[in-house]
Short mmCIF file of C-alpha atoms and ligand atoms in Angstrom, two decimals:
data_model
loop_
_atom_site.label_atom_id
_atom_site.label_comp_id
_atom_site.label_asym_id
_atom_site.label_seq_id
_atom_site.Cartn_x
_atom_site.Cartn_y
_atom_site.Cartn_z
CA MET A 214 -25.84 8.92 -12.44
CA LEU A 215 -27.72 7.36 -9.54
CA SER A 216 -31.24 8.58 -8.92
CA GLU A 217 -32.23 10.58 -5.81
CA ARG A 218 -34.30 7.64 -4.71
CA THR A 219 -31.47 5.13 -5.05
CA ILE A 220 -29.24 7.46 -3.03
CA SER A 221 -31.73 7.93 -0.21
CA LEU A 222 -32.49 4.18 -0.05
CA VAL A 223 -28.82 3.26 0.22
CA LYS A 224 -28.32 5.99 2.80
CA SER A 225 -31.26 4.62 4.81
CA THR A 226 -29.28 1.37 5.27
CA ILE A 227 -26.31 3.05 7.01
CA PRO A 228 -27.68 2.37 10.54
CA LEU A 229 -28.12 -1.30 9.43
CA LEU A 230 -24.50 -1.56 8.36
CA SER A 231 -23.13 0.28 11.34
CA GLY A 232 -25.30 -1.70 13.73
CA ALA A 233 -24.05 -5.01 12.33
CA GLY A 234 -20.44 -3.80 12.69
CA THR A 235 -17.82 -6.11 11.21
CA ALA A 236 -20.24 -9.04 11.23
CA VAL A 237 -21.33 -7.99 7.72
CA THR A 238 -17.81 -8.21 6.30
CA ALA A 239 -16.92 -11.36 8.27
CA HIS A 240 -20.05 -13.12 6.86
CA PHE A 241 -19.35 -11.69 3.43
CA TYR A 242 -15.78 -13.07 3.30
CA GLN A 243 -16.80 -16.45 4.68
CA ARG A 244 -19.48 -16.72 2.04
CA MET A 245 -17.25 -15.53 -0.82
CA PHE A 246 -14.33 -17.80 0.06
CA SER A 247 -16.59 -20.82 0.35
CA HIS A 248 -18.30 -20.26 -3.01
CA ASN A 249 -15.31 -18.86 -4.82
CA PRO A 250 -12.25 -20.39 -3.22
CA GLU A 251 -10.06 -19.26 -6.17
CA LEU A 252 -10.12 -15.75 -4.58
CA LYS A 253 -8.06 -17.12 -1.70
CA ASN A 254 -5.13 -16.84 -4.24
CA ILE A 255 -5.70 -13.08 -4.45
CA PHE A 256 -6.58 -11.97 -0.92
CA ASN A 257 -4.06 -11.86 1.93
CA MET A 258 -5.41 -14.71 4.02
CA THR A 259 -3.21 -13.62 6.99
CA ASN A 260 -5.07 -10.31 6.99
CA GLN A 261 -8.34 -12.23 6.88
CA HIS A 262 -7.35 -14.04 10.07
CA THR A 263 -6.46 -10.81 11.83
CA GLY A 264 -9.62 -9.17 10.61
CA LYS A 265 -7.66 -6.23 9.19
CA GLN A 266 -8.93 -6.33 5.60
CA GLN A 267 -12.44 -6.96 6.83
CA PHE A 268 -12.22 -3.69 8.59
CA ALA A 269 -10.87 -1.92 5.48
CA LEU A 270 -13.58 -3.19 3.29
CA PHE A 271 -16.29 -2.39 5.87
CA ASN A 272 -14.98 1.15 6.13
CA ALA A 273 -15.10 1.48 2.36
CA ILE A 274 -18.61 0.28 2.09
CA ALA A 275 -19.82 2.46 4.96
CA ALA A 276 -18.00 5.47 3.60
CA TYR A 277 -19.45 4.86 0.15
CA ALA A 278 -22.93 4.66 1.55
CA THR A 279 -22.33 7.91 3.55
CA HIS A 280 -21.00 9.84 0.54
CA ILE A 281 -22.90 8.23 -2.25
CA ASP A 282 -24.25 11.58 -3.41
CA ASN A 283 -20.86 13.16 -3.33
CA PRO A 284 -18.19 10.66 -4.49
CA GLN A 285 -15.58 13.42 -4.82
CA VAL A 286 -15.14 13.14 -1.04
CA LEU A 287 -13.85 9.61 -1.61
CA GLU A 288 -11.66 10.44 -4.68
CA GLN A 289 -8.34 10.15 -2.91
CA ALA A 290 -9.31 6.93 -1.05
CA ILE A 291 -10.61 5.42 -4.30
CA GLY A 292 -7.42 6.33 -6.11
CA ARG A 293 -5.37 4.57 -3.47
CA ILE A 294 -7.64 1.41 -3.63
CA ASN A 295 -7.31 1.44 -7.49
CA HIS A 296 -3.54 1.24 -7.24
CA LYS A 297 -3.75 -1.61 -4.71
CA HIS A 298 -6.22 -3.46 -6.87
CA VAL A 299 -4.12 -3.04 -10.02
CA SER A 300 -0.99 -4.20 -8.36
CA LEU A 301 -2.96 -7.35 -7.35
CA ASN A 302 -4.23 -7.85 -10.95
CA ILE A 303 -7.92 -7.56 -9.89
CA GLN A 304 -10.14 -8.00 -13.01
CA ALA A 305 -13.62 -6.79 -13.97
CA LYS A 306 -15.05 -10.38 -13.54
CA HIS A 307 -14.06 -10.17 -9.83
CA TYR A 308 -16.36 -7.21 -9.25
CA ASP A 309 -19.37 -9.39 -10.20
CA ILE A 310 -18.39 -11.98 -7.67
CA VAL A 311 -17.82 -9.43 -4.92
CA GLY A 312 -21.07 -7.60 -5.74
CA HIS A 313 -23.08 -10.85 -5.77
CA HIS A 314 -21.75 -11.92 -2.33
CA LEU A 315 -22.23 -8.46 -0.94
CA ILE A 316 -25.94 -8.36 -1.84
CA GLU A 317 -26.46 -11.94 -0.69
CA THR A 318 -24.75 -11.11 2.62
CA LEU A 319 -27.01 -8.12 3.30
CA LYS A 320 -30.11 -10.22 2.32
CA GLU A 321 -29.00 -13.07 4.62
CA LEU A 322 -28.11 -10.90 7.58
CA ALA A 323 -31.11 -8.52 7.49
CA PRO A 324 -33.85 -10.27 5.55
CA GLU A 325 -36.56 -8.00 6.86
CA GLN A 326 -34.92 -4.61 6.49
CA PHE A 327 -33.32 -5.50 3.08
CA THR A 328 -36.54 -5.15 1.12
CA PRO A 329 -36.59 -5.59 -2.66
CA ASP A 330 -36.46 -1.80 -3.12
CA ILE A 331 -33.35 -1.56 -1.03
CA GLU A 332 -31.85 -4.56 -2.74
CA GLN A 333 -32.41 -2.91 -6.12
CA ALA A 334 -30.89 0.37 -4.85
CA TRP A 335 -27.80 -1.45 -3.59
CA ARG A 336 -27.41 -3.38 -6.86
CA GLU A 337 -27.43 0.02 -8.70
CA ALA A 338 -25.12 1.71 -6.25
CA TYR A 339 -22.64 -1.18 -6.21
CA GLY A 340 -22.79 -1.35 -10.01
CA PHE A 341 -22.01 2.39 -10.13
CA LEU A 342 -19.00 2.06 -7.88
CA ALA A 343 -17.76 -1.06 -9.54
CA ASP A 344 -17.98 0.60 -13.01
CA LEU A 345 -15.95 3.57 -11.69
CA PHE A 346 -13.34 1.24 -10.22
CA ILE A 347 -13.15 -0.96 -13.32
CA THR A 348 -12.75 2.07 -15.62
CA GLN A 349 -10.06 3.69 -13.51
CA GLU A 350 -8.22 0.45 -13.00
CA GLU A 351 -8.34 -0.36 -16.71
CA GLY A 352 -6.77 3.10 -17.29
CA LEU A 353 -3.90 2.23 -14.94
CA TYR A 354 -3.37 -1.20 -16.55
CA ARG A 355 -3.18 0.37 -19.95
CA THR A 356 -0.82 3.18 -18.86
CA VAL A 357 1.74 0.80 -17.47
CA GLU A 358 1.30 -1.80 -20.27
CA GLN A 359 1.96 0.89 -22.92
CA GLN A 360 5.07 2.25 -21.36
CA PRO A 361 8.43 1.00 -22.70
CA GLY A 362 9.12 -2.25 -20.83
CA GLY A 363 5.57 -2.32 -19.43
CA TRP A 364 3.48 -5.45 -19.09
CA ARG A 365 0.18 -6.75 -17.90
CA ASP A 366 -0.57 -9.86 -15.73
CA GLY A 367 2.29 -11.82 -14.15
CA ARG A 368 5.87 -11.74 -15.50
CA GLU A 369 8.71 -14.05 -14.40
CA PHE A 370 11.68 -12.52 -12.78
CA VAL A 371 14.93 -14.15 -11.57
CA ILE A 372 16.71 -13.25 -8.31
CA THR A 373 20.16 -12.06 -9.41
CA GLU A 374 21.51 -10.79 -6.08
CA LEU A 375 20.63 -11.03 -2.40
CA VAL A 376 21.98 -8.45 0.03
CA LYS A 377 21.47 -8.46 3.80
CA GLU A 378 20.64 -4.90 4.85
CA SER A 379 20.19 -5.58 8.62
CA GLU A 380 19.42 -8.49 10.93
CA ASN A 381 15.99 -9.20 9.50
CA VAL A 382 15.87 -7.31 6.17
CA MET A 383 17.12 -8.76 2.85
CA SER A 384 17.23 -6.95 -0.47
CA PHE A 385 16.21 -8.93 -3.56
CA TYR A 386 17.54 -7.77 -6.94
CA LEU A 387 15.16 -8.96 -9.67
CA LYS A 388 15.64 -9.12 -13.44
CA PRO A 389 13.08 -10.25 -16.01
CA CYS A 390 13.59 -13.77 -17.28
CA ASP A 391 12.61 -12.67 -20.83
CA GLY A 392 15.65 -10.30 -20.95
CA ARG A 393 13.39 -7.52 -22.17
CA ALA A 394 13.15 -3.97 -20.82
CA ILE A 395 11.33 -3.17 -17.59
CA THR A 396 9.03 -0.29 -17.05
CA ARG A 397 10.17 2.71 -14.96
CA TYR A 398 8.30 3.52 -11.81
CA GLN A 399 8.01 6.49 -9.48
CA ALA A 400 9.96 6.36 -6.28
CA GLY A 401 7.63 5.43 -3.50
CA GLN A 402 5.64 2.94 -5.60
CA PHE A 403 5.44 -0.84 -4.77
CA ILE A 404 5.38 -4.05 -6.72
CA ALA A 405 3.42 -7.22 -6.09
CA ILE A 406 5.22 -10.49 -5.92
CA SER A 407 3.38 -13.83 -6.24
CA VAL A 408 4.81 -17.01 -4.76
CA ASN A 409 3.72 -20.47 -3.68
CA PRO A 410 5.13 -21.15 -0.19
CA ALA A 411 5.24 -24.78 0.83
CA ALA A 412 3.47 -23.84 4.05
CA SER A 413 0.35 -22.60 2.18
CA GLU A 414 -2.14 -24.28 -0.07
CA ASN A 415 -2.79 -21.05 -1.97
CA THR A 416 -0.76 -18.77 -4.18
CA GLN A 417 0.26 -15.71 -2.06
CA ILE A 418 0.58 -12.21 -3.36
CA ARG A 419 2.32 -9.47 -1.33
CA GLN A 420 3.18 -5.93 -2.11
CA TYR A 421 6.62 -4.52 -1.37
CA SER A 422 7.94 -0.97 -1.92
CA LEU A 423 10.69 -0.67 -4.46
CA SER A 424 13.62 0.40 -2.33
CA GLN A 425 15.77 2.22 -4.96
CA ALA A 426 15.33 5.02 -7.47
CA PRO A 427 14.37 3.43 -10.86
CA LYS A 428 17.17 1.46 -12.60
CA HIS A 429 17.08 0.46 -16.25
CA ASP A 430 17.49 -3.32 -15.91
CA HIS A 431 16.26 -4.50 -12.47
CA TYR A 432 13.95 -3.90 -9.56
CA ARG A 433 14.94 -4.07 -5.90
CA ILE A 434 12.70 -4.87 -2.99
CA SER A 435 13.87 -5.14 0.63
CA VAL A 436 11.89 -7.55 2.71
CA LYS A 437 11.68 -7.92 6.50
CA ARG A 438 11.33 -11.51 7.63
CA GLU A 439 8.12 -11.52 9.70
CA GLY A 440 5.36 -13.61 8.15
CA LEU A 441 4.41 -16.52 5.84
CA VAL A 442 5.54 -14.95 2.56
CA SER A 443 8.56 -12.92 3.79
CA THR A 444 9.90 -16.07 5.53
CA HIS A 445 9.47 -18.01 2.25
CA LEU A 446 11.25 -15.22 0.32
CA HIS A 447 14.16 -15.21 2.76
CA GLN A 448 14.69 -18.94 2.00
CA LEU A 449 15.05 -18.34 -1.73
CA HIS A 450 18.43 -18.27 -3.58
CA VAL A 451 20.03 -16.37 -6.49
CA GLY A 452 18.64 -18.06 -9.59
CA ASP A 453 15.22 -18.75 -8.14
CA THR A 454 12.26 -17.14 -9.95
CA VAL A 455 9.17 -15.25 -8.76
CA THR A 456 6.23 -13.70 -10.60
CA LEU A 457 5.87 -9.92 -10.47
CA TYR A 458 2.97 -7.63 -11.30
CA PRO A 459 3.83 -4.14 -12.61
CA PRO A 460 4.64 -1.25 -10.26
CA ALA A 461 1.75 0.75 -8.84
CA GLY A 462 1.00 3.10 -5.98
CA ASP A 463 0.19 6.82 -5.44
CA PHE A 464 2.70 7.55 -2.59
CA VAL A 465 5.16 9.46 -4.70
CA LEU A 466 7.35 12.61 -4.59
CA GLN A 467 5.52 15.85 -4.97
CA ALA A 468 6.97 19.14 -6.37
CA ALA A 469 10.71 18.77 -7.07
CA ALA A 470 11.63 22.23 -5.80
CA ASN A 471 10.13 21.79 -2.34
CA ASP A 472 12.18 20.95 0.76
CA LYS A 473 11.50 17.40 1.87
CA VAL A 474 11.78 15.45 5.09
CA PHE A 475 11.64 11.66 5.05
CA ILE A 476 10.74 10.11 8.40
CA SER A 477 10.62 6.34 8.72
CA ALA A 478 10.69 3.56 11.25
CA GLY A 479 11.84 -0.04 10.77
CA VAL A 480 11.31 -1.51 7.34
CA GLY A 481 9.21 1.62 6.50
CA ILE A 482 12.61 2.94 5.31
CA THR A 483 12.19 1.11 2.01
CA PRO A 484 10.10 3.64 -0.01
CA MET A 485 12.07 6.45 1.66
CA MET A 486 15.33 5.03 0.15
CA ALA A 487 13.86 5.18 -3.35
CA MET A 488 12.40 8.69 -2.73
CA LEU A 489 15.63 10.00 -1.27
CA GLU A 490 17.67 8.66 -4.18
CA GLN A 491 15.31 10.10 -6.68
CA ALA A 492 15.11 13.51 -4.89
CA LEU A 493 18.91 13.67 -4.89
CA ALA A 494 19.03 12.80 -8.58
CA ILE A 495 16.84 15.74 -9.50
CA GLU A 496 18.61 19.01 -10.19
CA SER A 497 17.05 21.13 -7.44
CA SER A 498 18.10 23.33 -4.62
CA ALA A 499 15.64 21.57 -2.29
CA GLN A 500 16.92 20.83 1.20
CA LEU A 501 16.47 17.15 2.24
CA ALA A 502 16.33 15.61 5.66
CA PHE A 503 16.34 11.83 6.43
CA ILE A 504 15.19 10.76 9.90
CA HIS A 505 15.06 7.15 10.74
CA ALA A 506 13.99 5.22 13.90
CA CYS A 507 14.68 1.62 14.68
CA VAL A 508 15.30 -0.66 17.60
CA ASP A 509 19.11 -0.57 17.51
CA GLU A 510 22.06 -0.76 15.09
CA SER A 511 21.53 -4.43 14.31
CA GLN A 512 18.06 -3.55 12.89
CA HIS A 513 19.31 -0.52 10.99
CA SER A 514 18.83 -1.12 7.30
CA PHE A 515 20.75 1.02 4.75
CA LYS A 516 22.92 2.61 7.51
CA HIS A 517 26.02 2.89 5.26
CA PRO A 518 24.31 3.93 2.03
CA ILE A 519 22.61 6.77 3.85
CA GLU A 520 25.83 7.88 5.49
CA GLN A 521 27.57 7.88 2.11
CA LEU A 522 24.76 9.89 0.57
CA ALA A 523 24.87 12.43 3.34
CA ALA A 524 28.66 12.72 2.88
CA GLN A 525 28.30 13.25 -0.87
CA HIS A 526 25.35 15.75 -0.85
CA SER A 527 25.52 18.99 1.05
CA ASN A 528 21.71 19.51 0.74
CA LEU A 529 21.09 16.24 2.78
CA CYS A 530 21.20 16.00 6.56
CA LYS A 531 20.27 12.88 8.55
CA GLU A 532 19.37 11.77 12.03
CA VAL A 533 19.00 8.35 13.60
CA TRP A 534 16.97 7.41 16.67
CA TYR A 535 17.71 4.03 18.29
CA GLU A 536 15.04 2.91 20.69
CA HIS A 537 17.26 0.76 22.86
CA SER A 538 20.79 1.98 22.37
CA ASP A 539 22.72 5.25 22.66
CA SER A 540 24.93 4.58 19.71
CA GLY A 541 22.53 6.51 17.36
CA ASP A 542 22.23 10.29 17.07
CA LYS A 543 19.36 10.15 19.55
CA THR A 544 17.96 7.57 21.93
CA GLY A 545 14.27 6.70 22.44
CA ARG A 546 11.29 7.32 20.22
CA ILE A 547 11.33 10.15 17.76
CA GLU A 548 10.49 13.52 19.34
CA LEU A 549 10.82 16.12 16.67
CA GLN A 550 11.03 19.05 19.04
CA HIS A 551 14.28 17.48 20.34
CA SER A 552 15.70 16.90 16.84
CA ALA A 553 19.09 18.51 16.23
CA LEU A 554 18.06 19.19 12.62
CA SER A 555 16.47 22.42 11.46
CA LEU A 556 13.32 21.14 9.69
CA PRO A 557 11.13 23.19 7.26
CA TYR A 558 7.89 23.02 9.32
CA GLU A 559 6.41 26.17 7.62
CA HIS A 560 6.77 25.04 3.98
CA GLY A 561 8.34 21.55 3.54
CA GLU A 562 6.82 18.21 2.53
CA PHE A 563 6.87 15.45 5.15
CA TYR A 564 6.87 11.88 4.00
CA LEU A 565 6.15 9.16 6.64
CA CYS A 566 6.35 5.42 6.53
CA GLY A 567 6.46 2.83 9.36
CA PRO A 568 4.05 1.15 11.77
CA THR A 569 0.69 2.95 12.01
CA ALA A 570 1.16 3.99 15.68
CA PHE A 571 4.51 5.50 14.83
CA MET A 572 3.09 7.47 11.86
CA ALA A 573 0.13 8.64 13.94
CA ALA A 574 2.48 9.86 16.75
CA VAL A 575 4.74 11.65 14.24
CA LYS A 576 1.79 13.21 12.42
CA GLN A 577 0.51 14.57 15.75
CA GLN A 578 3.93 16.11 16.41
CA LEU A 579 4.07 17.64 12.98
CA LEU A 580 0.62 19.17 13.30
CA ALA A 581 1.62 20.62 16.69
CA LEU A 582 4.78 22.08 15.07
CA GLY A 583 2.61 23.88 12.51
CA VAL A 584 2.80 21.59 9.48
CA ALA A 585 -0.21 21.81 7.33
CA PRO A 586 -2.02 18.40 6.92
CA ASP A 587 -1.76 18.47 3.11
CA ARG A 588 2.05 18.53 3.39
CA ILE A 589 2.05 15.26 5.42
CA LEU A 590 2.13 12.25 3.10
CA TYR A 591 2.26 8.67 4.23
CA GLU A 592 2.17 5.09 3.16
CA VAL A 593 0.63 2.28 5.27
CA PHE A 594 1.95 -1.24 4.72
CA GLY A 595 -0.96 -3.65 4.74
CA PRO A 596 -4.63 -2.61 4.83
CA HIS A 597 -4.85 1.17 4.95
CA GLU A 598 -5.81 2.80 8.21
CA SER A 599 -6.34 6.55 8.69
CA LEU A 600 -3.89 8.15 11.10
C1 HEM B 957 -8.04 -3.94 -0.84
C2 HEM B 957 -12.33 -1.72 -1.22
C3 HEM B 957 -13.45 -4.61 -4.93
C4 HEM B 957 -9.69 -7.43 -3.73
C5 HEM B 957 -9.14 -3.06 -0.67
C6 HEM B 957 -9.12 -1.99 0.32
C7 HEM B 957 -10.29 -1.40 0.20
C8 HEM B 957 -11.05 -2.07 -0.82
C9 HEM B 957 -10.83 -0.20 1.02
C10 HEM B 957 -8.01 -1.58 1.26
C11 HEM B 957 -7.09 -0.68 0.52
C12 HEM B 957 -5.88 -0.27 1.37
O1 HEM B 957 -5.41 -1.05 2.14
O2 HEM B 957 -5.43 0.90 1.14
C13 HEM B 957 -13.00 -2.34 -2.33
C14 HEM B 957 -14.34 -1.88 -2.79
C15 HEM B 957 -14.65 -2.69 -3.83
C16 HEM B 957 -13.52 -3.65 -3.99
C17 HEM B 957 -15.13 -0.70 -2.21
C18 HEM B 957 -15.83 -2.72 -4.74
C19 HEM B 957 -16.37 -1.65 -5.29
C20 HEM B 957 -12.56 -5.68 -4.90
C21 HEM B 957 -12.60 -6.82 -5.77
C22 HEM B 957 -11.49 -7.61 -5.43
C23 HEM B 957 -10.82 -6.97 -4.35
C24 HEM B 957 -13.63 -7.08 -6.87
C25 HEM B 957 -11.19 -8.97 -6.00
C26 HEM B 957 -11.84 -10.02 -5.82
C27 HEM B 957 -8.91 -6.68 -2.86
C28 HEM B 957 -7.64 -7.20 -2.29
C29 HEM B 957 -7.13 -6.12 -1.48
C30 HEM B 957 -8.16 -5.11 -1.56
C31 HEM B 957 -7.08 -8.55 -2.58
C32 HEM B 957 -5.86 -6.12 -0.67
C33 HEM B 957 -6.05 -6.53 0.81
C34 HEM B 957 -6.04 -8.03 1.02
O3 HEM B 957 -5.31 -8.73 0.38
O4 HEM B 957 -6.71 -8.44 1.96
N1 HEM B 957 -10.27 -3.07 -1.35
N2 HEM B 957 -12.57 -3.38 -3.03
N3 HEM B 957 -11.46 -5.77 -4.02
N4 HEM B 957 -9.16 -5.49 -2.40
FE1 HEM B 957 -10.83 -4.38 -2.71
#
């Protein structure tokens, strides 16, 4: 455990960190990528340009400094980061690199305040957190590796089928090139894909939700064409290969018996498809509702599969909100108080996925309608932001 003195010294640097704002993380990343350019193959350099990941890491460091004497407060956040890291194949050796550049950054930016005592306290504190992360992440690596069909590090998969789901979303069916089994996953989890787009000098890794309930011989992801990697993926053909890291993620279905409402916008529908299929496959009397929002019919992914499922299962109801068209069930942005569905606000589980602003707005509506915060579960694509 960390000593009282270490804890109080680290806490004393919180004003230093908050005062410097994102300058600390900006400097940190610049330093790390110039000394260890190999890490550009792991980090999402597009996020670096927008400053999003810098913000996420800064938040994590500040939160850690604030709660250093009570790490349970961070348990849920750390669990989520562990899944992200494992999916990206982050290794123990990377923690030394990050720790080194973090300490050097603090030294360079605040040479006077960052005294040898404080430096030592930060080394201990970072080492403590890094050990915790490394241990938990090793546990996750082992768990998936030891499952039937499990693996560790990259594994080659071939694209066996491409299906256009809407104007900008394409589903990729992926089978392992070695012909061996694949590990099962929990609906809601994601998989990382590693590619080398011609337009980039680095390998690029991105995480995509698995968009079906688990199948025995393939994975399916459904990708919206919107950035460097997704544009590259949309140019691939059946027979092309990609590298996949094993499934990970802690946004998964909760108790089977509970009523569930899945609320998504745009390509946020992907983990919801997997969750809905899995929830329908479980023998349970749970009532299920699927609410989806998108711009219009041309952007509506999985329209027909959802209609078919609703026709086949009496415990499933659905509603569609089109922003710019009146051909859906509703027009405009989702307003749950105007939904025609009777939703289980008092006891149900609510799963959200879509743009952050969308999820924040829906969460506010749910809270106002009496849903307890611990029954609202959500997944953020890209660096995590609190709603
Ligand atoms: C993502 C914290 C160590 C690489 C994240 C996120 C946080 C975080 C908060 C965002 C998670 C989310 O979006 O939900 C930390 C902390 C660390 C640490 C506190 C040290 C104790 C590392 C190491 C590496 C690494 C050693 C590898 C060199 C990444 C990458 C992402 C990420 C690649 C995904 C975002 C992106 O691509 O820009 N980390 N991390 N992290 N972390 Fe870490």
